[in-house]
């Protein structure tokens, strides 16, 4: 059964402006992808989606899964019926965690369908389909570092940077993105959304962490208001000596800590697991793509 990693998406910074007339908030974000995530697979079958893994029960009804949205959009782009598929999803990422899991799952399925059953669909057409699964769809399709603007659909290449050793931590509390945006609107903590000036490349994790410290996640305070446990995670990470930078990803509730190398990341992950054994903790590398 052809399979693919659907990597976790991490917002290294996320600048969010006030909503426009259409209700959408313009943003700019530097996105990277982790070498950990869900696993998706497809084969010819009876038109089904089997979900397994530690977070399978946290998902909503199967019909609401973005994977089905992706399949329907692909069929419409193809312009003709397609053979029924049996699909599987191993849900290893927490749900409603700010890691773009649903979009990444759907994007990975799109690539599998194209590669296995419809290689005549070129990259541009596949990107058009990915845009229909949500704001993170185009970025998740190729899972390479990008700067996203607008609704997240205008993408440009990210500066060069080394693979970043990191630790992802989630306190096990789903965080509703709409609730976070409502809280942001109530707070009025909007920032400028023009992408900051960036070098062509960062030479080391320390250099990149120092530059990222000048940026922000404008959803961070709102996410902590909605789920105070996120603030507890962030405070713990920021207090540890291995952490170069700690920040909330997306709308929460996962936080990430950048470290100098894999040894530092492993040490930090082990300590957090010992201090908070109920939390979801994963050592990873950020960059991408991880094909």
Coordinates of C-alpha atoms in Angstrom, one line a residue:
X1 CA 0.0 0.0 0.0
X2 CA 1.7 3.3 -1.1
X3 CA 2.2 5.5 2.0
X4 CA 3.5 8.9 2.9
X5 CA 4.5 11.0 5.9
X6 CA 2.1 13.9 6.6
X7 CA 4.6 16.0 8.6
X8 CA 3.7 18.4 11.4
X9 CA 3.7 22.1 10.3
X10 CA 5.4 24.6 12.7
X11 CA 5.0 28.4 12.5
X12 CA 8.4 29.7 13.4
X13 CA 6.8 33.1 13.5
X14 CA 3.2 34.2 12.8
X15 CA 2.2 37.8 12.4
X16 CA -1.5 38.5 12.2
X17 CA -3.4 41.6 11.1
X18 CA -6.9 42.8 11.8
X19 CA -9.8 41.1 9.9
X20 CA -10.8 42.5 6.6
X21 CA -14.3 43.0 5.2
X22 CA -14.4 39.3 4.4
X23 CA -13.7 38.4 8.0
X24 CA -10.3 36.8 7.3
X25 CA -7.1 38.0 9.1
X26 CA -4.1 38.7 6.8
X27 CA -0.9 37.1 8.0
X28 CA 2.7 36.4 7.4
X29 CA 4.5 33.3 8.6
X30 CA 7.7 31.4 8.3
X31 CA 6.6 27.8 8.1
X32 CA 8.8 24.7 8.6
X33 CA 8.0 21.0 8.7
X34 CA 9.0 18.4 11.2
X35 CA 10.3 14.9 10.5
X36 CA 7.5 13.6 12.6
X37 CA 3.8 13.4 11.8
X38 CA 0.9 11.3 10.7
X39 CA 1.1 8.5 8.1
X40 CA -1.4 8.1 5.2
X41 CA -1.7 5.3 2.7
X42 CA -4.0 4.5 -0.2
X43 CA -4.9 1.5 -2.4
X44 CA -7.7 0.5 -4.7
X45 CA -10.7 -0.4 -2.5
X46 CA -14.2 0.3 -1.4
X47 CA -14.1 4.0 -0.8
X48 CA -13.2 4.0 2.8
X49 CA -11.0 5.7 5.4
X50 CA -9.6 3.7 8.3
X51 CA -8.2 5.7 11.1
X52 CA -5.9 4.3 13.7
X53 CA -3.2 5.7 16.1
X54 CA -3.1 7.3 19.5
X55 CA -5.2 10.3 18.5
X56 CA -7.8 8.5 16.3
X57 CA -10.6 8.9 18.8
X58 CA -10.1 12.6 19.1
X59 CA -11.0 13.1 15.4
X60 CA -14.6 14.2 14.5
X61 CA -16.9 12.2 12.2
X62 CA -15.1 10.5 9.3
X63 CA -17.2 12.5 6.7
X64 CA -15.7 15.7 8.1
X65 CA -12.1 14.7 7.6
X66 CA -10.2 16.9 5.2
X67 CA -8.9 13.8 3.5
X68 CA -12.4 13.4 1.9
X69 CA -12.4 17.1 1.0
X70 CA -9.1 16.5 -0.8
X71 CA -10.4 13.4 -2.7
X72 CA -13.5 15.2 -3.9
X73 CA -11.5 18.2 -5.0
X74 CA -9.1 15.9 -6.9
X75 CA -11.9 14.2 -8.7
X76 CA -13.4 17.5 -9.7
X77 CA -10.0 18.7 -11.1
X78 CA -9.6 15.4 -12.9
X79 CA -13.0 15.9 -14.5
X80 CA -14.1 12.3 -14.5
X81 CA -14.9 9.6 -11.9
X82 CA -11.9 7.9 -10.3
X83 CA -11.5 4.4 -9.0
X84 CA -12.7 3.9 -5.4
X85 CA -9.9 4.1 -2.8
X86 CA -9.2 2.4 0.5
X87 CA -7.3 5.0 2.6
X88 CA -5.7 4.7 6.0
X89 CA -4.6 7.4 8.4
X90 CA -2.4 6.7 11.4
X91 CA -3.1 9.7 13.6
X92 CA 0.1 10.3 15.6
X93 CA -0.3 14.1 16.0
X94 CA -2.6 15.7 18.6
X95 CA -5.8 17.1 17.2
X96 CA -6.4 20.9 17.3
X97 CA -2.8 21.4 18.2
X98 CA -1.5 24.1 15.9
X99 CA 0.5 21.6 13.8
X100 CA -1.6 21.7 10.7
X101 CA -2.3 17.9 11.0
X102 CA -5.6 17.8 9.0
X103 CA -4.2 19.9 6.2
X104 CA -1.0 17.9 6.1
X105 CA -2.9 14.6 6.0
X106 CA -5.1 15.8 3.1
X107 CA -2.1 17.2 1.2
X108 CA -0.2 13.9 1.6
X109 CA -3.2 12.0 0.2
X110 CA -3.3 14.4 -2.8
X111 CA 0.3 13.6 -3.6
X112 CA -0.3 9.9 -3.3
X113 CA -3.3 9.9 -5.5
X114 CA -1.5 11.9 -8.2
X115 CA 1.7 9.9 -8.0
X116 CA -0.1 6.5 -8.1
X117 CA -3.3 7.0 -10.1
X118 CA -3.1 10.3 -12.1
X119 CA 0.5 11.3 -13.0
X120 CA -0.8 13.4 -15.8
X121 CA -1.9 16.0 -13.2
X122 CA 1.0 18.5 -13.1
X123 CA 2.2 20.4 -10.1
X124 CA 0.3 23.6 -10.9
X125 CA -3.0 21.7 -11.1
X126 CA -2.2 19.8 -7.9
X127 CA -1.5 23.1 -6.1
X128 CA -4.8 24.4 -7.3
X129 CA -6.5 21.4 -5.7
X130 CA -4.5 21.8 -2.4
X131 CA -5.7 25.4 -2.1
X132 CA -9.3 24.0 -1.7
X133 CA -8.5 22.1 1.5
X134 CA -7.8 25.3 3.5
X135 CA -5.2 28.0 4.1
X136 CA -2.4 25.6 5.0
X137 CA -3.1 23.3 2.0
X138 CA -0.6 24.8 -0.5
X139 CA 2.2 25.0 2.0
X140 CA 1.6 21.4 3.3
X141 CA 1.5 20.0 -0.2
X142 CA 5.3 20.1 -0.7
X143 CA 6.2 20.4 3.0
X144 CA 9.2 22.6 2.4
X145 CA 10.0 25.8 4.4
X146 CA 8.1 28.8 3.0
X147 CA 7.0 32.3 3.9
X148 CA 3.2 32.5 3.7
X149 CA 1.2 35.6 3.3
X150 CA -2.4 36.7 2.7
X151 CA -4.6 33.9 4.0
X152 CA -1.6 31.6 4.0
X153 CA -2.0 30.9 0.3
X154 CA 0.7 33.3 -1.2
X155 CA 4.0 31.4 -0.8
X156 CA 7.6 32.4 -1.4
X157 CA 10.8 30.6 -0.6
X158 CA 12.1 30.7 2.9
X159 CA 15.7 31.8 3.7
X160 CA 18.2 29.0 3.8
X161 CA 18.7 27.5 7.2
X162 CA 20.2 24.3 8.7
X163 CA 17.9 21.6 9.9
X164 CA 16.8 22.8 13.4
X165 CA 16.8 20.3 16.3
X166 CA 13.6 21.0 18.3
X167 CA 11.2 19.6 20.8
X168 CA 7.4 19.8 20.4
X169 CA 5.3 19.8 23.5
X170 CA 1.5 19.6 23.8
X171 CA -0.3 19.5 27.1
X172 CA -3.1 17.4 25.8
X173 CA -5.7 20.2 25.6
X174 CA -7.3 20.7 22.1
X175 CA -7.3 24.4 21.3
X176 CA -10.0 25.8 19.0
X177 CA -8.7 28.0 16.2
X178 CA -12.0 30.0 15.9
X179 CA -11.9 30.5 19.7
X180 CA -8.4 31.8 19.6
X181 CA -9.2 34.3 16.7
X182 CA -12.3 35.5 18.6
X183 CA -10.1 36.1 21.6
X184 CA -7.5 37.9 19.4
X185 CA -10.2 40.2 18.0
X186 CA -11.4 40.9 21.6
X187 CA -7.8 41.8 22.7
X188 CA -7.1 43.8 19.5
X189 CA -3.5 42.7 19.6
X190 CA -2.8 42.9 15.9
X191 CA 0.6 43.3 14.4
X192 CA 2.1 44.4 11.1
X193 CA 1.9 41.7 8.5
X194 CA 4.5 42.8 6.0
X195 CA 7.2 40.0 6.0
X196 CA 10.2 41.2 8.0
X197 CA 13.5 41.7 6.3
X198 CA 15.3 38.4 6.2
X199 CA 18.8 37.3 5.3
X200 CA 19.4 35.0 2.4
X201 CA 20.4 32.3 4.8
X202 CA 21.1 31.5 8.5
X203 CA 24.3 29.8 9.3
X204 CA 23.5 28.2 12.6
X205 CA 20.6 27.4 14.9
X206 CA 21.8 30.1 17.3
X207 CA 21.8 32.8 14.6
X208 CA 18.3 31.8 13.5
X209 CA 16.9 31.6 17.0
X210 CA 18.3 35.1 17.8
X211 CA 16.6 36.5 14.6
X212 CA 13.3 34.7 15.4
X213 CA 13.4 36.2 18.9
X214 CA 12.8 39.6 17.2
X215 CA 9.6 38.2 15.6
X216 CA 6.4 36.9 17.3
X217 CA 3.3 34.8 17.2
X218 CA 0.4 37.2 17.4
X219 CA -1.9 34.3 18.4
X220 CA 0.2 33.3 21.4
X221 CA -1.5 35.4 24.1
X222 CA -4.9 34.6 22.8
X223 CA -4.1 30.9 22.8
X224 CA -3.0 31.1 26.4
X225 CA -6.2 32.9 27.3
X226 CA -8.2 30.1 25.8
X227 CA -6.0 27.3 27.2
X228 CA -3.8 28.4 30.1
X229 CA -2.1 25.0 30.0
X230 CA -0.3 26.3 26.9
X231 CA 1.3 29.0 28.9
X232 CA 2.4 26.5 31.5
X233 CA 4.2 24.6 28.7
X234 CA 5.8 27.7 27.3
X235 CA 7.0 28.9 30.7
X236 CA 8.6 25.5 31.4
X237 CA 10.4 25.4 28.0
X238 CA 11.7 28.9 28.3
X239 CA 13.2 28.1 31.7
X240 CA 15.3 25.2 30.5
X241 CA 19.0 25.7 29.6
X242 CA 18.8 23.8 26.3
X243 CA 16.1 26.1 24.9
X244 CA 17.4 28.7 22.4
X245 CA 13.8 29.9 21.6
X246 CA 10.4 28.7 22.7
X247 CA 7.1 29.8 21.0
X248 CA 3.6 28.6 20.4
X249 CA 3.0 27.1 16.9
X250 CA -0.1 28.4 15.0
X251 CA -3.1 28.9 17.2
X252 CA -1.8 26.4 19.9
X253 CA -1.8 24.3 21.8
X254 CA 1.6 22.9 20.8
X255 CA 4.7 24.8 21.7
X256 CA 8.2 24.3 20.2
X257 CA 11.7 24.8 21.6
X258 CA 14.7 25.2 19.3
X259 CA 17.9 23.7 20.5
X260 CA 21.6 23.9 19.4
X261 CA 21.8 20.2 18.4
X262 CA 20.2 16.8 18.7
X263 CA 21.9 16.0 22.0
X264 CA 20.5 19.2 23.6
X265 CA 17.0 18.4 22.1
X266 CA 17.2 14.9 23.4
X267 CA 18.2 16.1 26.9
X268 CA 15.4 18.6 26.9
X269 CA 12.7 16.2 25.7
X270 CA 13.7 13.6 28.3
X271 CA 13.5 16.2 31.1
X272 CA 10.1 17.4 30.0
X273 CA 8.8 13.9 29.8
X274 CA 10.0 13.2 33.3
X275 CA 8.5 16.4 34.7
X276 CA 5.2 16.1 32.9
X277 CA 4.5 12.5 31.9
X278 CA 1.0 13.2 30.7
X279 CA 2.1 15.7 28.0
X280 CA 2.8 14.8 24.4
X281 CA 6.5 15.4 23.8
X282 CA 8.5 14.7 20.6
X283 CA 12.0 15.4 19.7
X284 CA 12.3 16.3 16.0
X285 CA 14.1 18.2 13.3
X286 CA 12.5 21.2 11.6
X287 CA 13.1 22.0 7.9
X288 CA 11.8 19.8 5.1
X289 CA 10.8 18.3 2.8
X290 CA 11.4 14.9 4.4
X291 CA 10.7 12.7 1.4

